[in-house]
Short mmCIF file of C-alpha atoms in Angstrom, two decimals:
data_model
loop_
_atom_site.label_atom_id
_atom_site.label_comp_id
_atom_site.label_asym_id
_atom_site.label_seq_id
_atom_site.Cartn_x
_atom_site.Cartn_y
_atom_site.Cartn_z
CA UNK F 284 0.00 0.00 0.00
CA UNK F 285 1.28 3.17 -1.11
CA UNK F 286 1.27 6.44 1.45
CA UNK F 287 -1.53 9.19 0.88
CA UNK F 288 -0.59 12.07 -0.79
CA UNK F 289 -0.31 15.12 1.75
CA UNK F 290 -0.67 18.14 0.01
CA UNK F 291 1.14 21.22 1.40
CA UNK F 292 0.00 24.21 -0.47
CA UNK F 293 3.32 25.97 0.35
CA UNK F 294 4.72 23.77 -1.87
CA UNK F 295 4.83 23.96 -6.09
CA UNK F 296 1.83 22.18 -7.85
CA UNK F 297 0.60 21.53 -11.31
CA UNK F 298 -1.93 19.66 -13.22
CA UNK F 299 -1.06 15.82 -13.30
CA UNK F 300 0.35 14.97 -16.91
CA UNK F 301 -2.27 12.40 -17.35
CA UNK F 302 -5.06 14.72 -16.57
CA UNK F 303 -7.52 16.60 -19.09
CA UNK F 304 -9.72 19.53 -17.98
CA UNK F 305 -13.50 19.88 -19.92
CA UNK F 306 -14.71 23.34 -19.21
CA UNK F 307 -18.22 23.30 -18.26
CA UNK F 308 -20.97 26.05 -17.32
CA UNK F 309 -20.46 24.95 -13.97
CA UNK F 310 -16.87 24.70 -13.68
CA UNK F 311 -15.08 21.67 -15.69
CA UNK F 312 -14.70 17.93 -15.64
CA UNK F 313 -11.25 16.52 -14.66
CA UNK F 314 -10.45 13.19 -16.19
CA UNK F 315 -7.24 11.20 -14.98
CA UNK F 316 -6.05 9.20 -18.00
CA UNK F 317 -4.04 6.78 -15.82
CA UNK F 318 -6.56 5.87 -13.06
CA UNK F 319 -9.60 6.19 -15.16
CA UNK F 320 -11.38 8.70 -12.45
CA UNK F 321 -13.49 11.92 -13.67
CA UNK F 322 -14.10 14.25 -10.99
CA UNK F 323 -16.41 17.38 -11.32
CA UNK F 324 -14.76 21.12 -10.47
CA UNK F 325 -18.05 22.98 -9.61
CA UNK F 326 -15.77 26.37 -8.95
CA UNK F 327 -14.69 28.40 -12.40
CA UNK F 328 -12.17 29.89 -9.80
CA UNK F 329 -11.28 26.84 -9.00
CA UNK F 330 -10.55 25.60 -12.10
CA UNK F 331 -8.96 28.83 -12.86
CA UNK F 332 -6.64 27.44 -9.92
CA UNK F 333 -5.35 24.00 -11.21
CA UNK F 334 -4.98 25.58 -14.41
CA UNK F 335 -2.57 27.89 -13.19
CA UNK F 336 -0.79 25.56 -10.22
CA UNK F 337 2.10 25.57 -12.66
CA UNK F 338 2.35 29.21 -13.13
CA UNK F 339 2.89 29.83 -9.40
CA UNK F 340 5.73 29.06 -7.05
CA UNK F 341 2.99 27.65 -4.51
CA UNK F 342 -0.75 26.41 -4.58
CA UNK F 343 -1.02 29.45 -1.92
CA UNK F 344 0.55 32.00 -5.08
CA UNK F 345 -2.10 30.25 -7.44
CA UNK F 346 -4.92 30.87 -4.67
CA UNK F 347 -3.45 34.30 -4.48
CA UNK F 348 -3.11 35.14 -8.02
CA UNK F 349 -6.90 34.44 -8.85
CA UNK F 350 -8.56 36.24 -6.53
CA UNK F 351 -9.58 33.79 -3.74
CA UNK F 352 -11.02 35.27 -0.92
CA UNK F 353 -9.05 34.65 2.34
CA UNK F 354 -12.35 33.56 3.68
CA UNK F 355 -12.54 31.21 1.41
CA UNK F 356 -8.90 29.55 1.07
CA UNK F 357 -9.70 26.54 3.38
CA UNK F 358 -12.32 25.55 1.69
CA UNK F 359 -9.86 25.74 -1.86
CA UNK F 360 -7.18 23.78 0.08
CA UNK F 361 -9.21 21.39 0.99
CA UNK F 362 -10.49 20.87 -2.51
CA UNK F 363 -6.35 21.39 -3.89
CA UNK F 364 -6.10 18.20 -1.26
CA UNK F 365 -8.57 16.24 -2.78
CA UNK F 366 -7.69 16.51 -6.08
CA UNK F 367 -4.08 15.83 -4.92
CA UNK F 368 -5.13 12.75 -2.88
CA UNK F 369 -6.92 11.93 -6.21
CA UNK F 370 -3.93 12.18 -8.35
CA UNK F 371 -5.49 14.66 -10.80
CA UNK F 372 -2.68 17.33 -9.25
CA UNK F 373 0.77 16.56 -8.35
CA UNK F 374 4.25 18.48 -6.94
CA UNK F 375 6.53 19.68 -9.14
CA UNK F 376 10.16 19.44 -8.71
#
């Protein structure tokens, strides 16, 4: 059994090479070539986040870049965590 990914948002993301993005009117549809899971990204911001991981030297500089509220930057990390957990994002080195 392999460890969980932790996901540190002071660290540098991106997209997961294996993983196409499907804009949507409510966001976009994330679909991991390897492990065969779609997951649903019911935030444009959010979307507008995992787009730009790569762009950033942190997932905290991507949450910064586009605008997310500070009230509302747990609730992005959280979702950053799942999708890491999920494999759809991973660390860059």
């Amino acid at each position: 059994m392999t460890d969980p990914v932790v996901f540190d948002p002071e660290l540098p993301w991106q997209r997961a090479r294996s993983v196409a993005l499907r804009p949507e009117p409510f966001g976009a549809l994330v679909y991991h070539f390897g492990t065969r899971k779609l997951s649903f990204l019911k935030s444009k911001t959010l979307v507008r986040v995992v787009e730009t991981l790569a762009d950033h030297p942190t997932a905290t500089a991507a949450l910064l870049a586009c605008e997310v509220p500070e009230s509302q930057r747990a609730s992005y990390v959280k979702a950053l965590g799942d999708l890491a957990r999920s494999q759809m994002i991973e660390t860059r080195t």
